[in-house]
Coordinates of C-alpha atoms and ligand atoms in Angstrom, one line a residue:
X1 CA 24.0 6.3 16.7
X2 CA 22.7 4.1 13.8
X3 CA 19.0 4.2 13.0
X4 CA 17.2 1.7 10.9
X5 CA 15.0 2.3 8.2
X6 CA 13.3 0.1 9.8
X7 CA 12.7 -1.8 13.4
X8 CA 10.3 -5.0 13.3
X9 CA 12.1 -6.6 16.1
X10 CA 11.4 -3.6 18.1
X11 CA 7.7 -3.9 16.7
X12 CA 7.8 -7.6 18.1
X13 CA 9.2 -7.0 21.3
X14 CA 6.2 -4.6 22.2
X15 CA 3.6 -7.2 21.3
X16 CA 5.6 -10.8 22.0
X17 CA 2.8 -11.1 25.0
X18 CA 0.2 -11.4 22.8
X19 CA 1.7 -12.5 19.6
X20 CA 3.3 -15.9 21.0
X21 CA 0.4 -17.6 21.8
X22 CA -1.8 -16.4 18.6
X23 CA 0.8 -18.2 16.9
X24 CA 0.7 -21.3 19.3
X25 CA -3.1 -21.5 18.9
X26 CA -2.8 -22.0 15.4
X27 CA -0.4 -24.3 15.6
X28 CA -2.3 -26.0 17.9
X29 CA -5.4 -26.2 16.1
X30 CA -4.0 -27.3 12.7
X31 CA -5.4 -24.6 11.0
X32 CA -2.8 -23.4 8.8
X33 CA -4.7 -22.6 5.4
X34 CA -7.5 -19.7 6.2
X35 CA -9.9 -21.5 9.3
X36 CA -11.1 -19.4 12.1
X37 CA -8.0 -17.3 12.5
X38 CA -8.2 -15.9 9.2
X39 CA -11.8 -15.4 9.4
X40 CA -11.8 -13.6 12.7
X41 CA -9.3 -11.1 11.2
X42 CA -11.6 -10.7 8.0
X43 CA -14.5 -9.8 10.5
X44 CA -12.7 -7.4 12.4
X45 CA -10.6 -5.9 9.4
X46 CA -14.2 -5.3 7.5
X47 CA -15.3 -3.7 10.3
X48 CA -12.3 -1.6 11.0
X49 CA -12.6 -0.3 7.4
X50 CA -16.3 0.1 7.2
X51 CA -16.7 -2.3 4.4
X52 CA -19.2 -5.1 4.1
X53 CA -16.9 -8.1 2.9
X54 CA -13.0 -8.3 3.6
X55 CA -11.6 -11.6 1.7
X56 CA -7.9 -12.9 3.1
X57 CA -5.6 -13.9 0.8
X58 CA -1.9 -14.9 0.1
X59 CA -0.6 -11.1 -1.4
X60 CA -1.5 -7.1 -2.3
X61 CA -0.6 -8.3 -5.8
X62 CA -3.2 -11.5 -5.8
X63 CA -5.6 -9.4 -4.2
X64 CA -5.8 -7.1 -7.2
X65 CA -5.9 -10.0 -9.8
X66 CA -8.6 -11.6 -8.0
X67 CA -10.2 -8.3 -7.3
X68 CA -10.4 -7.7 -10.9
X69 CA -11.1 -11.0 -12.4
X70 CA -14.2 -10.9 -10.0
X71 CA -15.3 -8.1 -11.9
X72 CA -14.7 -10.0 -14.8
X73 CA -12.0 -7.7 -16.1
X74 CA -9.3 -9.6 -18.4
X75 CA -8.0 -10.2 -21.8
X76 CA -9.0 -6.9 -24.0
X77 CA -9.7 -4.9 -21.2
X78 CA -7.5 -2.0 -20.0
X79 CA -6.9 -0.8 -16.3
X80 CA -5.6 2.4 -15.6
X81 CA -3.0 2.8 -12.8
X82 CA -0.2 5.4 -11.9
X83 CA 3.6 5.5 -12.9
X84 CA 4.7 5.9 -9.7
X85 CA 4.1 3.0 -7.8
X86 CA 5.5 -0.2 -6.8
X87 CA 5.6 -2.8 -9.9
X88 CA 2.7 -5.0 -8.0
X89 CA -0.3 -2.2 -9.1
X90 CA 0.3 -3.2 -12.6
X91 CA 1.6 -6.8 -12.2
X92 CA -1.8 -7.2 -10.3
X93 CA -3.5 -6.0 -13.5
X94 CA -1.6 -8.0 -16.0
X95 CA -2.3 -11.5 -13.9
X96 CA -5.9 -10.5 -14.7
X97 CA -5.1 -10.7 -18.3
X98 CA -5.8 -7.1 -18.9
X99 CA -3.2 -4.5 -20.0
X100 CA -2.3 -1.5 -17.4
X101 CA -2.1 1.8 -18.6
X102 CA -0.1 4.4 -17.1
X103 CA -0.9 7.9 -16.1
X104 CA 1.3 10.3 -14.5
X105 CA 1.2 11.8 -10.8
X106 CA 0.8 15.2 -9.1
X107 CA 4.3 16.6 -8.4
X108 CA 2.5 18.2 -4.9
X109 CA 1.4 14.4 -3.4
X110 CA 3.1 12.1 -5.8
X111 CA -0.8 10.3 -6.6
X112 CA -2.8 9.9 -9.6
X113 CA -3.3 12.8 -11.8
X114 CA -7.2 13.3 -12.2
X115 CA -6.3 15.9 -14.8
X116 CA -4.8 13.3 -17.0
X117 CA -7.6 10.5 -16.9
X118 CA -9.4 11.8 -20.1
X119 CA -6.3 11.5 -22.4
X120 CA -5.9 8.4 -21.1
X121 CA -9.2 6.6 -21.8
X122 CA -9.8 4.3 -24.5
X123 CA -13.3 2.2 -25.5
X124 CA -11.2 -0.9 -23.7
X125 CA -10.8 0.8 -20.4
X126 CA -12.7 -0.7 -17.8
X127 CA -11.3 0.5 -14.4
X128 CA -9.0 3.2 -12.8
X129 CA -6.7 1.5 -9.9
X130 CA -5.8 4.3 -7.5
X131 CA -3.1 3.9 -5.5
X132 CA -2.6 5.5 -2.2
X133 CA 1.0 6.2 -2.3
X134 CA 2.7 6.4 1.1
X135 CA -0.1 6.4 2.9
X136 CA -1.5 9.1 1.4
X137 CA -5.2 9.0 0.3
X138 CA -5.6 10.0 -3.6
X139 CA -8.4 12.8 -4.1
X140 CA -10.9 10.3 -4.7
X141 CA -13.7 12.8 -5.7
X142 CA -12.2 13.8 -8.7
X143 CA -11.7 10.4 -10.2
X144 CA -14.8 8.9 -9.1
X145 CA -16.7 11.8 -11.1
X146 CA -14.7 11.4 -14.4
X147 CA -14.9 7.6 -14.1
X148 CA -18.8 7.7 -13.1
X149 CA -19.2 9.8 -16.5
X150 CA -17.8 6.9 -18.5
X151 CA -19.2 4.4 -16.0
X152 CA -16.1 2.7 -15.5
X153 CA -15.3 1.2 -11.6
X154 CA -12.6 2.6 -9.4
X155 CA -10.5 0.7 -7.4
X156 CA -8.0 1.2 -4.5
X157 CA -4.7 -0.1 -4.3
X158 CA -4.1 0.8 -0.9
X159 CA -1.3 -1.6 0.0
X160 CA 0.7 1.2 2.0
X161 CA -2.4 3.0 3.2
X162 CA -3.6 0.5 6.3
X163 CA -6.2 2.9 8.6
X164 CA -5.4 6.2 6.3
X165 CA -8.5 8.6 6.2
X166 CA -10.2 10.4 3.2
X167 CA -12.9 12.7 4.2
X168 CA -13.3 10.8 7.6
X169 CA -13.6 7.3 5.9
X170 CA -11.0 4.6 5.9
X171 CA -8.9 3.9 2.8
X172 CA -9.9 0.7 1.2
X173 CA -13.8 2.1 2.0
X174 CA -13.7 4.8 -0.7
X175 CA -14.5 2.6 -4.3
X176 CA -16.0 -0.1 -5.8
X177 CA -13.2 -2.6 -3.8
X178 CA -10.1 -2.5 -2.6
X179 CA -6.7 -4.3 -1.9
X180 CA -4.3 -4.4 0.6
X181 CA -0.9 -5.7 1.1
X182 CA 0.4 -7.1 4.7
X183 CA 3.8 -7.8 3.4
X184 CA 5.8 -7.5 7.1
X185 CA 7.2 -3.8 6.6
X186 CA 3.2 -2.6 5.8
X187 CA 2.0 -0.6 8.8
X188 CA -0.4 -3.7 9.2
X189 CA 2.2 -6.1 8.3
X190 CA 2.5 -9.8 8.4
X191 CA 4.9 -12.6 9.7
X192 CA 5.4 -13.4 6.2
X193 CA 3.0 -12.7 3.3
X194 CA -0.7 -11.9 3.5
X195 CA -3.1 -9.5 1.4
X196 CA -6.9 -9.0 1.2
X197 CA -9.6 -7.7 -0.8
X198 CA -12.8 -5.4 -0.2
X199 CA -16.2 -5.0 -0.8
X200 CA -19.7 -4.3 -0.6
X201 CA -20.8 -6.7 -3.0
X202 CA -22.2 -9.9 -1.8
X203 CA -21.8 -11.6 -5.3
X204 CA -18.7 -10.4 -6.0
X205 CA -17.2 -11.2 -2.3
X206 CA -18.7 -14.9 -2.7
X207 CA -16.4 -15.0 -6.2
X208 CA -13.2 -13.8 -4.9
X209 CA -14.0 -16.5 -2.0
X210 CA -14.1 -18.9 -4.7
X211 CA -10.8 -17.8 -6.6
X212 CA -8.9 -17.9 -3.9
X213 CA -9.6 -21.2 -3.2
X214 CA -9.5 -23.4 -6.6
X215 CA -12.5 -22.3 -7.6
X216 CA -15.1 -24.1 -5.1
X217 CA -17.4 -23.4 -2.3
X218 CA -17.3 -26.8 -1.3
X219 CA -14.5 -29.1 -0.6
X220 CA -13.5 -30.7 -3.9
X221 CA -16.3 -29.2 -5.6
X222 CA -14.8 -27.3 -8.4
X223 CA -17.3 -24.4 -10.0
X224 CA -14.7 -22.3 -11.7
X225 CA -10.7 -22.6 -12.4
X226 CA -9.6 -20.5 -9.1
X227 CA -6.1 -20.4 -8.0
X228 CA -4.3 -21.2 -4.5
X229 CA -4.3 -17.4 -3.0
X230 CA -5.6 -18.4 0.6
X231 CA -4.5 -16.6 3.8
X232 CA -2.2 -18.5 6.1
X233 CA -4.3 -18.8 9.5
X234 CA -1.1 -17.9 11.3
X235 CA -1.0 -14.9 9.6
X236 CA -4.9 -14.1 10.3
X237 CA -4.0 -14.6 14.0
X238 CA -0.7 -12.5 13.6
X239 CA -3.1 -9.5 11.7
X240 CA -5.8 -9.6 14.3
X241 CA -3.2 -8.8 17.1
X242 CA -1.8 -6.6 15.4
X243 CA -4.6 -4.5 14.2
X244 CA -5.7 -3.8 17.9
X245 CA -2.5 -1.2 17.9
X246 CA -2.9 -0.3 14.3
X247 CA -4.4 3.6 15.3
X248 CA -2.0 4.2 18.1
X249 CA 1.0 3.3 15.6
X250 CA -0.3 5.3 13.0
X251 CA -0.7 8.3 15.5
X252 CA 3.1 7.8 16.5
X253 CA 4.0 7.7 12.9
X254 CA 2.1 11.2 12.4
X255 CA 3.9 12.4 15.6
X256 CA 7.4 11.4 13.9
X257 CA 6.1 12.6 10.6
X258 CA 5.0 16.1 12.6
X259 CA 8.8 16.2 13.6
X260 CA 10.3 15.8 10.4
X261 CA 8.7 18.5 9.0
X262 CA 9.3 21.1 11.5
X263 CA 12.6 20.3 12.5
X264 CA 13.9 19.8 8.4
X265 CA 11.8 22.6 6.9
X266 CA 13.8 25.2 4.8
X267 CA 16.7 23.2 5.0
X268 CA 19.0 23.0 1.8
X269 CA 16.4 22.5 -1.3
X270 CA 15.0 19.9 1.0
X271 CA 10.5 19.7 0.2
X272 CA 8.0 17.3 1.4
X273 CA 5.0 16.2 -0.3
X274 CA 1.5 17.5 0.6
X275 CA -1.0 16.2 3.3
X276 CA -4.1 17.4 1.6
X277 CA -6.5 18.7 4.3
X278 CA -9.5 16.1 3.7
X279 CA -6.9 13.5 4.2
X280 CA -5.1 12.0 6.9
X281 CA -2.5 9.8 6.0
X282 CA -1.2 6.7 7.9
X283 CA 3.1 7.6 6.9
X284 CA 3.6 4.6 5.9
X285 CA 6.7 5.8 4.6
X286 CA 8.2 9.7 5.2
X287 CA 9.6 10.9 2.0
X288 CA 11.9 14.0 1.3
X289 CA 12.9 15.8 -2.2
X290 CA 16.0 17.1 -2.9
X291 CA 18.2 17.8 -6.1
X292 CA 20.8 16.6 -4.5
X293 CA 19.4 13.2 -3.5
X294 CA 22.3 10.3 -4.4
X295 CA 24.7 12.4 -2.2
X296 CA 21.9 13.1 0.6
X297 CA 21.4 9.1 0.6
X298 CA 25.2 8.2 0.8
X299 CA 25.9 10.5 3.0
X300 CA 23.2 9.5 5.3
X301 CA 24.1 5.7 5.0
X302 CA 27.5 6.6 5.9
X303 CA 26.1 7.9 9.0
X304 CA 24.6 4.6 10.0
X305 CA 21.1 5.5 8.7
X306 CA 18.9 3.5 6.6
X307 CA 16.8 5.2 4.0
X308 CA 15.0 4.1 1.0
X309 CA 14.0 4.7 -2.9
X310 CA 10.2 4.5 -3.6
X311 CA 10.5 3.6 -6.0
X312 CA 13.7 4.6 -8.6
X313 CA 12.4 3.7 -11.8
X314 CA 8.4 4.4 -12.7
X315 CA 6.8 1.4 -14.3
X316 CA 6.6 2.9 -17.5
X317 CA 10.3 2.6 -17.8
X318 CA 10.7 -1.0 -16.4
X319 CA 12.0 -3.5 -18.5
X320 CA 9.4 -5.5 -17.3
X321 CA 7.0 -3.8 -19.0
X322 CA 8.9 -2.8 -22.4
X323 CA 5.9 -4.4 -24.1
X324 CA 3.9 -1.1 -23.5
X325 CA 5.8 0.6 -25.4
X326 CA 6.4 3.3 -22.5
X327 CA 9.5 5.7 -22.9
X328 CA 11.0 8.4 -21.2
X329 CA 9.4 11.9 -21.2
X330 CA 5.8 9.6 -21.0
X331 CA 5.0 10.5 -17.5
X332 CA 7.8 13.4 -16.8
X333 CA 6.6 14.1 -13.5
X334 CA 6.8 10.6 -12.4
X335 CA 10.4 10.3 -13.8
X336 CA 11.5 13.3 -11.8
X337 CA 10.6 12.6 -8.6
X338 CA 12.2 9.1 -9.0
X339 CA 15.4 10.9 -9.2
X340 CA 14.6 13.4 -6.0
X341 CA 12.7 11.1 -3.3
X342 CA 14.3 9.5 -0.5
X343 CA 12.6 7.9 2.1
X344 CA 13.6 8.9 5.8
X345 CA 13.5 6.4 8.7
X346 CA 9.7 6.1 9.8
X347 CA 7.9 3.3 12.4
X348 CA 6.1 3.6 15.3
X349 CA 9.1 3.0 17.6
X350 CA 11.1 5.4 16.3
X351 CA 12.3 7.2 19.5
X352 CA 12.3 11.4 19.5
X353 CA 16.5 10.7 19.7
X354 CA 16.7 8.6 16.7
X355 CA 14.4 11.4 15.0
X356 CA 16.7 14.0 16.1
X357 CA 19.6 11.6 14.8
X358 CA 18.4 11.5 11.2
X359 CA 17.6 15.4 11.2
X360 CA 20.7 16.1 12.6
X361 CA 22.3 14.0 9.5
X362 CA 20.3 16.2 7.0
X363 CA 21.7 19.3 8.7
X364 CA 25.1 18.3 8.6
X365 CA 25.3 17.3 4.9
X366 CA 23.1 20.5 3.2
Ligands
PLP1 C1 1.5 0.2 -3.5 C2 1.6 -1.4 -3.9 N1 0.6 -2.1 -4.6 C3 1.0 -3.4 -4.4 C4 1.8 -4.4 -3.3 C5 2.1 -5.4 -3.7 O1 1.6 -6.5 -2.4 P1 2.5 -7.8 -2.2 O2 4.0 -7.3 -1.5 O3 1.6 -8.3 -0.5 O4 2.1 -8.9 -3.3 C6 2.7 -3.5 -2.8 C7 3.6 -4.0 -1.6 O5 4.7 -3.9 -1.7 C8 2.0 -2.2 -2.7 O6 3.0 -1.3 -2.2

């Protein structure tokens, strides 16, 4: 029986009765750009995360850019982020005009290694953008402690961490501001592109609201040069419906992750990333590690099982960032992980039978 990597159709079937009228409402009201559906979602998501303001934007990448720009971080400034992330963590920094500085990650969690921060600081460093990779919150306390000593800002790239918790607080509420992506495949995914910025600061929130809409508070009065990075009304409506299900979906993901861990423990040389005791991950991805990654990937694909690699090339070795001068050996852990990691099917609607099927195929391989 084939098992897809992700099954968005199955999720839609389970919420069709709520989604269709919500989309219909937006179409009938013609509030396509921002509007009441987006405002409603912003309030709901801010309350869910425990943060004062949520500003809906067009993507997770623009969320990073606007968050940094609102804090006046730009040309001549450096922002530290993790080498093993989706390229957008760095791109968001670049689009703000600043320079990304990539640090290596911990082998145990795949998240930023706080011990490497000191060596990455320069007089140009303005902020640290922490990525909660695969939906497992990074260990924020040591990072914030180091940053405070230097009066640096700490932001979260929570693009993969909707609903995840660190010491009882939601990801996105752990530092000086955060960005989310609602790309369709995320735990909280739109039916198109969307993102959000979260902040407790009233004036930063106001600036981001202006930046996302051509620098204006009032139509056709432009106070600053901004962008068109508004969230669509339809996405706001879809996200409000889905937010009601997020906790239940994350619970199911955690259950599937538990099963994978149980069934695959001790199989071949497979091993897993740690979930820190103070964290509750949302299992955006379930990632295993093996020296035989490429052969296992081929075997699973032949068996009809969808898999992925997140990510095959660390950011410092991407051609797009050749100008930063990164070279092999700069981030040895991220480089090693990129050759060993494999993401297995993971979504709330996975059935027990499908999880068994995946585990059986992995066991067959070894
Ligand atoms: C860690 C991380 N940061 C940023 C982004 C960018 O989000 P978007 O694709 O919505 O621009 C993503 C999306 O995949 C991501 O995974």
